[in-house]
Amino acid sequence: MKKTILTGLRPTGNLHLGHYFGACQNYLKMQDQYEFYLEIADVQALTDNFQHPEKVRLNVFEITKDLLAIGLDPAKVNFFIQSKIPEIAELTIFYSNLVTVSRLERNPTVKSEIGQKKELFGANGESITYGFLGYPVSQAADITVFDGELVPVGDDQLPLLEQCREIVRKFNSIYGKILKEPQQVLSSTTRVKGLDGNEKMGKSLGNAIYLVDDLDTIQKKVMNAVTDPKKIKKDDPADPSICMVFYYHQLVNSKDTVSKVCTECKKGKRGCVQCKKELIEAMYQFLQPIQQRRRYYEEHEEVVLDILEQGSKKAKKKATQQMKKIKQAMKIDY
Ligand code: TRP
């Protein structure tokens, strides 16, 4: 029997290279090894986008197309929409008894997100909603309703997984050993730096290259990328380790090219403009097959709908079985 793996993505925007190298590249290997559930977490996305339902809806389809474009195979991965599985919402209510409000307030991921969303939740988080504070509980339901054993996530998600395990332990100690404690699968590159040198590439930071970016957009972004500030003239030697252009060469180029770029840069034999142009070309080549596959799904919206429909059906089946066991254990199986 294959182990069950589950992960989720909030549909709030298109996938960028940070998602690709930080997480999605790993899914490609995992799809052959596991029973894979991939949740498009629209309900979770609404916790901080409840005023923008149209944005969330649009991005459910955008993100699904991005995921198919990178080469995930719908015959191996069950793509499903969170809101199509009401069992998750039901289980969230049951779990909400097993977690204290102060424990949620101490969750480092939730804390830092509240800090980033001052407009929505107030300067000191005083306007935090019940829904946003509680999303870790809903995420625990996401994972356990599918009996998820492995969860591939970035390191920013570890506190959520820890909270999930606590809920599982509490549930099992009260109602009997029904649930599995999920384990994280960390990717080798968990965080991809932004073009501006920021530690993280992110939509809100405006420093991301999207999988859907065309040549013109890539050009503009790469031309503005941060390089060694000490390098003024074309033949000044520079330090590639602090240059974002070199950093991205490492992600999209072959080992040989990377070592050539590195030596030439250190010796002052490579101008930044030329180096950026080569990176633009390499990135464009890297994104070509992804964008070609994506075009097929853009032209066949009905295929995307069908993939989500079929995946949601399979997910629903699995969730129904698990809910039956949970309700029996909780003595609410009337
Ligand atoms: N919270 C995750 C994120 O923001 C998305 C997510 C939703 C998730 N449900 C999940 C991740 C279940 C792992 C498992 O990226």
Coordinates of C-alpha atoms and ligand atoms in Angstrom, one line a residue:
M1 CA 0.0 0.0 0.0
K2 CA 1.3 3.4 -0.9
K3 CA 1.6 6.0 1.8
T4 CA -0.8 9.0 1.6
I5 CA 0.7 12.4 1.0
L6 CA -1.3 15.6 1.2
T7 CA -0.4 19.2 0.6
G8 CA -2.4 22.4 0.0
L9 CA -1.9 25.7 -1.7
R10 CA -3.9 28.9 -1.2
P11 CA -5.3 30.1 -4.5
T12 CA -4.4 33.8 -4.2
G13 CA -2.1 34.2 -7.2
N14 CA -0.1 32.4 -9.8
L15 CA 2.9 30.2 -9.0
H16 CA 6.4 31.7 -9.1
L17 CA 9.9 30.3 -9.2
G18 CA 9.9 30.3 -5.4
H19 CA 7.0 27.9 -5.3
Y20 CA 8.6 25.8 -8.1
F21 CA 12.0 25.3 -6.6
G22 CA 10.8 25.5 -3.0
A23 CA 8.1 22.9 -3.3
C24 CA 6.5 21.9 -6.6
Q25 CA 9.6 20.4 -8.1
N26 CA 9.5 17.8 -5.3
Y27 CA 5.8 17.0 -6.1
L28 CA 7.0 15.7 -9.5
K29 CA 9.0 13.0 -7.8
M30 CA 6.4 12.3 -5.2
Q31 CA 3.6 11.7 -7.6
D32 CA 5.1 8.3 -8.6
Q33 CA 5.7 7.2 -5.0
Y34 CA 2.6 8.1 -3.1
E35 CA -1.1 8.3 -3.1
F36 CA -1.1 12.1 -3.6
Y37 CA -3.9 14.5 -2.6
L38 CA -3.3 18.1 -3.7
E39 CA -5.7 20.6 -2.1
I40 CA -6.6 23.9 -3.7
A41 CA -7.3 25.5 -0.4
D42 CA -10.0 28.0 -1.3
V43 CA -11.7 28.0 2.1
Q44 CA -8.3 28.8 3.7
A45 CA -7.6 31.5 1.1
L46 CA -10.9 33.1 2.1
T47 CA -9.8 33.5 5.7
D48 CA -7.8 36.6 4.7
N49 CA -9.5 37.3 1.3
F50 CA -13.1 37.0 2.4
Q51 CA -13.9 40.4 0.8
H52 CA -12.5 39.1 -2.5
P53 CA -14.3 36.0 -3.5
E54 CA -13.8 36.6 -7.2
K55 CA -10.0 36.7 -6.7
V56 CA -10.1 33.4 -4.9
R57 CA -12.3 31.8 -7.5
L58 CA -10.2 32.9 -10.5
N59 CA -7.0 31.7 -8.8
V60 CA -8.5 28.2 -8.1
F61 CA -8.2 27.7 -11.9
E62 CA -5.0 29.7 -12.4
I63 CA -3.1 27.7 -9.8
T64 CA -4.5 24.4 -11.1
K65 CA -3.3 25.2 -14.6
D66 CA 0.1 26.2 -13.2
L67 CA 0.4 22.9 -11.4
L68 CA -0.6 20.9 -14.5
A69 CA 1.9 23.0 -16.5
I70 CA 4.8 22.0 -14.4
G71 CA 4.1 18.4 -15.3
L72 CA 1.9 17.0 -12.5
D73 CA -0.1 14.1 -13.9
P74 CA -3.8 14.2 -13.0
A75 CA -3.8 10.4 -13.3
K76 CA -1.4 10.2 -10.4
V77 CA -2.4 13.3 -8.3
N78 CA -5.9 14.0 -7.0
F79 CA -6.4 17.7 -7.5
F80 CA -9.3 18.8 -5.4
I81 CA -11.0 22.0 -4.2
Q82 CA -11.3 22.3 -0.4
S83 CA -14.8 23.7 -0.4
K84 CA -16.0 20.6 -2.4
I85 CA -15.2 18.5 0.7
P86 CA -17.6 19.8 3.5
E87 CA -16.2 17.1 5.7
I88 CA -13.2 19.3 6.3
A89 CA -15.4 22.1 7.7
E90 CA -17.3 19.6 9.8
L91 CA -14.1 18.1 11.2
T92 CA -12.7 21.6 11.9
I93 CA -15.7 22.2 14.3
F94 CA -14.9 18.9 16.1
Y95 CA -11.2 19.7 16.4
S96 CA -12.0 23.3 17.7
N97 CA -12.7 21.8 21.1
L98 CA -9.2 20.3 21.3
V99 CA -7.2 23.5 20.9
T100 CA -7.1 26.5 23.1
V101 CA -7.3 30.1 21.9
S102 CA -4.0 31.0 23.5
R103 CA -2.3 28.1 21.8
L104 CA -3.5 29.5 18.4
E105 CA -2.4 33.0 19.4
R106 CA 1.1 31.6 20.1
N107 CA 1.4 29.8 16.7
P108 CA 4.5 31.5 15.1
T109 CA 3.2 31.3 11.6
V110 CA -0.2 32.8 12.5
K111 CA 1.5 35.5 14.5
S112 CA 3.8 36.6 11.7
E113 CA 0.9 36.5 9.2
I114 CA -1.2 38.7 11.5
G115 CA 1.8 41.1 11.6
Q116 CA 1.9 41.2 7.8
K117 CA -1.9 41.9 7.5
K118 CA -2.3 45.0 9.6
E119 CA -4.8 46.5 7.2
L120 CA -7.1 43.6 7.7
F121 CA -6.5 42.6 11.3
G122 CA -5.3 45.9 12.9
A123 CA -1.9 47.2 13.9
N124 CA -1.7 44.9 16.9
G125 CA -3.9 42.1 15.6
E126 CA -6.9 43.5 17.6
S127 CA -9.3 42.9 14.7
I128 CA -8.3 39.3 14.1
T129 CA -11.1 37.1 13.0
Y130 CA -12.2 33.8 14.5
G131 CA -11.7 32.3 11.1
F132 CA -8.1 33.4 10.5
L133 CA -7.0 32.6 14.1
G134 CA -8.5 29.2 13.6
Y135 CA -7.1 28.3 10.2
P136 CA -4.5 25.9 11.7
V137 CA -7.4 23.9 13.1
S138 CA -8.9 23.7 9.6
Q139 CA -5.5 22.8 8.2
A140 CA -5.3 19.9 10.7
A141 CA -8.7 18.7 9.4
D142 CA -7.4 19.1 5.8
I143 CA -4.6 16.7 6.5
T144 CA -6.3 14.1 8.8
V145 CA -9.5 13.8 6.9
F146 CA -7.4 12.1 4.2
D147 CA -5.4 10.1 6.7
G148 CA -2.4 12.1 5.5
E149 CA 0.9 10.7 6.7
L150 CA 3.3 12.9 4.8
V151 CA 3.0 16.6 4.2
P152 CA 5.5 18.3 1.9
V153 CA 5.7 21.9 3.1
G154 CA 8.2 24.8 3.4
D155 CA 9.7 25.5 6.8
D156 CA 7.2 28.4 7.4
Q157 CA 4.5 25.7 7.7
L158 CA 6.2 23.6 10.4
P159 CA 4.4 25.3 13.3
L160 CA 1.1 24.4 11.6
L161 CA 2.1 20.8 11.3
E162 CA 3.2 20.7 15.0
Q163 CA -0.2 22.1 15.9
C164 CA -1.9 19.4 13.8
R165 CA 0.1 16.7 15.6
E166 CA -1.0 18.1 19.0
I167 CA -4.6 17.9 17.9
V168 CA -4.1 14.4 16.7
R169 CA -2.6 13.3 20.0
K170 CA -5.4 15.0 22.0
F171 CA -8.0 13.4 19.8
N172 CA -6.4 9.9 20.1
S173 CA -6.1 10.2 23.8
I174 CA -9.8 11.0 24.3
Y175 CA -11.6 9.1 21.5
G176 CA -9.2 6.2 20.8
K177 CA -6.4 5.8 18.4
I178 CA -7.9 6.7 15.0
L179 CA -5.7 9.4 13.6
K180 CA -2.1 9.3 12.4
E181 CA 0.4 11.9 13.3
P182 CA 1.6 13.5 10.0
Q183 CA 5.2 14.0 9.3
Q184 CA 6.7 16.9 7.2
V185 CA 8.7 16.3 4.1
L186 CA 11.0 19.3 3.7
S187 CA 12.2 20.2 0.2
S188 CA 16.0 20.5 -0.3
T189 CA 15.6 24.2 -1.3
T190 CA 12.9 25.4 1.1
R191 CA 13.2 29.0 0.4
V192 CA 14.1 30.8 -2.8
K193 CA 15.4 34.4 -2.5
G194 CA 13.8 37.3 -4.4
L195 CA 15.4 39.2 -7.3
D196 CA 15.9 42.1 -4.8
G197 CA 18.0 39.9 -2.5
N198 CA 15.2 39.4 0.0
E199 CA 15.4 36.1 1.8
K200 CA 12.0 35.1 0.3
M201 CA 10.4 35.4 -3.1
G202 CA 6.8 36.4 -2.6
K203 CA 3.9 37.9 -4.4
S204 CA 3.4 40.6 -1.7
L205 CA 7.1 41.5 -1.9
G206 CA 7.0 42.2 -5.7
N207 CA 10.2 40.3 -6.3
A208 CA 9.0 37.2 -8.0
I209 CA 9.3 35.6 -11.5
Y210 CA 6.0 33.9 -12.3
L211 CA 5.8 30.7 -14.3
V212 CA 3.5 32.6 -16.7
D213 CA 5.9 35.6 -17.2
D214 CA 6.7 36.3 -20.8
L215 CA 10.1 37.2 -22.2
D216 CA 9.4 41.0 -21.9
T217 CA 8.4 40.7 -18.2
I218 CA 11.4 38.4 -17.4
Q219 CA 13.7 41.0 -19.1
K220 CA 12.4 43.9 -17.1
K221 CA 12.6 42.0 -13.8
V222 CA 16.1 40.5 -14.3
M223 CA 17.5 43.8 -15.5
N224 CA 16.5 45.3 -12.1
A225 CA 17.9 42.4 -10.1
V226 CA 20.4 43.1 -7.3
T227 CA 24.1 42.5 -8.1
D228 CA 27.3 43.1 -6.1
P229 CA 27.2 46.9 -5.3
K230 CA 31.0 47.1 -5.4
K231 CA 31.1 46.3 -9.1
I232 CA 30.9 49.5 -11.0
K233 CA 32.7 48.9 -14.2
K234 CA 32.2 46.0 -16.6
D235 CA 35.7 44.5 -15.8
D236 CA 35.6 45.0 -12.0
P237 CA 35.9 41.7 -10.3
A238 CA 32.9 40.9 -8.1
D239 CA 31.5 38.5 -5.5
P240 CA 28.9 36.1 -7.1
S241 CA 27.8 35.0 -3.6
I242 CA 26.0 38.3 -3.0
C243 CA 24.6 38.6 -6.6
M244 CA 21.0 37.6 -7.3
V245 CA 21.8 37.1 -11.0
F246 CA 24.3 34.5 -10.1
Y247 CA 21.9 33.0 -7.6
Y248 CA 19.4 32.5 -10.4
H249 CA 22.0 31.2 -12.8
Q250 CA 22.4 28.4 -10.3
L251 CA 18.7 27.5 -10.3
V252 CA 18.1 27.4 -14.1
N253 CA 21.5 26.7 -15.6
S254 CA 23.8 23.7 -16.0
K255 CA 26.7 23.1 -13.6
D256 CA 29.2 23.8 -16.3
T257 CA 27.7 27.2 -17.2
V258 CA 27.3 28.1 -13.5
S259 CA 31.0 27.5 -12.8
K260 CA 32.0 29.4 -15.9
V261 CA 29.8 32.4 -14.8
C262 CA 31.3 32.2 -11.3
T263 CA 35.0 32.2 -12.4
E264 CA 34.5 34.9 -15.0
C265 CA 32.6 37.1 -12.5
K266 CA 35.3 36.7 -9.8
K267 CA 38.0 37.6 -12.3
G268 CA 36.2 40.6 -13.7
K269 CA 35.8 39.0 -17.1
R270 CA 32.0 39.3 -17.2
G271 CA 29.9 42.4 -17.3
C272 CA 26.6 42.4 -15.4
V273 CA 24.6 43.4 -18.5
Q274 CA 25.8 40.4 -20.5
C275 CA 25.4 38.1 -17.4
K276 CA 21.8 39.3 -17.0
K277 CA 21.1 38.7 -20.7
E278 CA 22.3 35.2 -20.5
L279 CA 20.2 34.6 -17.4
I280 CA 17.1 36.0 -19.2
E281 CA 17.7 33.5 -22.0
A282 CA 18.2 30.6 -19.6
M283 CA 15.1 31.5 -17.7
Y284 CA 13.1 31.8 -20.8
Q285 CA 14.3 28.4 -22.0
F286 CA 13.5 26.9 -18.6
L287 CA 9.9 28.3 -18.7
Q288 CA 9.2 27.4 -22.3
P289 CA 8.0 23.8 -21.8
I290 CA 6.0 24.8 -18.8
Q291 CA 4.3 27.5 -20.7
Q292 CA 3.7 25.3 -23.7
R293 CA 1.9 22.7 -21.5
R294 CA 0.0 25.5 -19.8
R295 CA -1.3 26.7 -23.2
Y296 CA -3.0 23.4 -23.7
Y297 CA -5.0 23.7 -20.5
E298 CA -5.8 27.4 -21.2
E299 CA -7.3 26.3 -24.5
H300 CA -9.1 23.4 -22.9
E301 CA -10.8 24.8 -19.8
E302 CA -13.2 21.9 -19.7
V303 CA -10.3 19.5 -19.2
V304 CA -9.2 21.5 -16.1
L305 CA -12.8 21.5 -14.8
D306 CA -13.0 17.7 -15.3
I307 CA -9.6 17.1 -13.5
L308 CA -10.9 19.1 -10.5
E309 CA -14.2 17.3 -10.6
Q310 CA -12.7 13.8 -10.7
G311 CA -10.0 14.6 -8.1
S312 CA -12.7 16.1 -5.8
K313 CA -14.8 13.0 -6.2
K314 CA -11.9 10.7 -5.1
A315 CA -11.1 13.0 -2.2
K316 CA -14.7 13.0 -1.1
K317 CA -14.7 9.2 -1.1
K318 CA -11.6 9.1 1.1
A319 CA -12.9 11.8 3.4
T320 CA -16.3 10.1 3.9
Q321 CA -14.7 6.9 5.0
Q322 CA -12.4 8.6 7.5
M323 CA -15.3 10.7 8.8
K324 CA -17.3 7.6 9.5
K325 CA -14.5 6.3 11.8
I326 CA -14.1 9.6 13.5
K327 CA -17.9 10.0 14.2
Q328 CA -18.0 6.5 15.6
A329 CA -15.1 7.2 17.9
M330 CA -16.8 10.5 19.0
K331 CA -20.1 8.6 19.5
I332 CA -22.0 10.9 17.1
D333 CA -22.6 8.2 14.5
Y334 CA -26.4 8.4 14.7
Ligands
TRP1 N1 -1.2 26.9 4.7 C1 -0.6 26.4 3.4 C2 0.1 27.6 2.8 O1 -0.2 28.8 3.1 C3 -1.6 25.9 2.5 C4 -2.3 24.6 3.0 C5 -3.7 24.5 3.2 C6 -1.7 23.4 3.3 N2 -4.0 23.2 3.6 C7 -2.8 22.5 3.7 C8 -0.4 22.9 3.4 C9 -2.6 21.2 4.2 C10 -0.2 21.6 3.8 C11 -1.3 20.8 4.2 O2 0.9 27.4 1.9

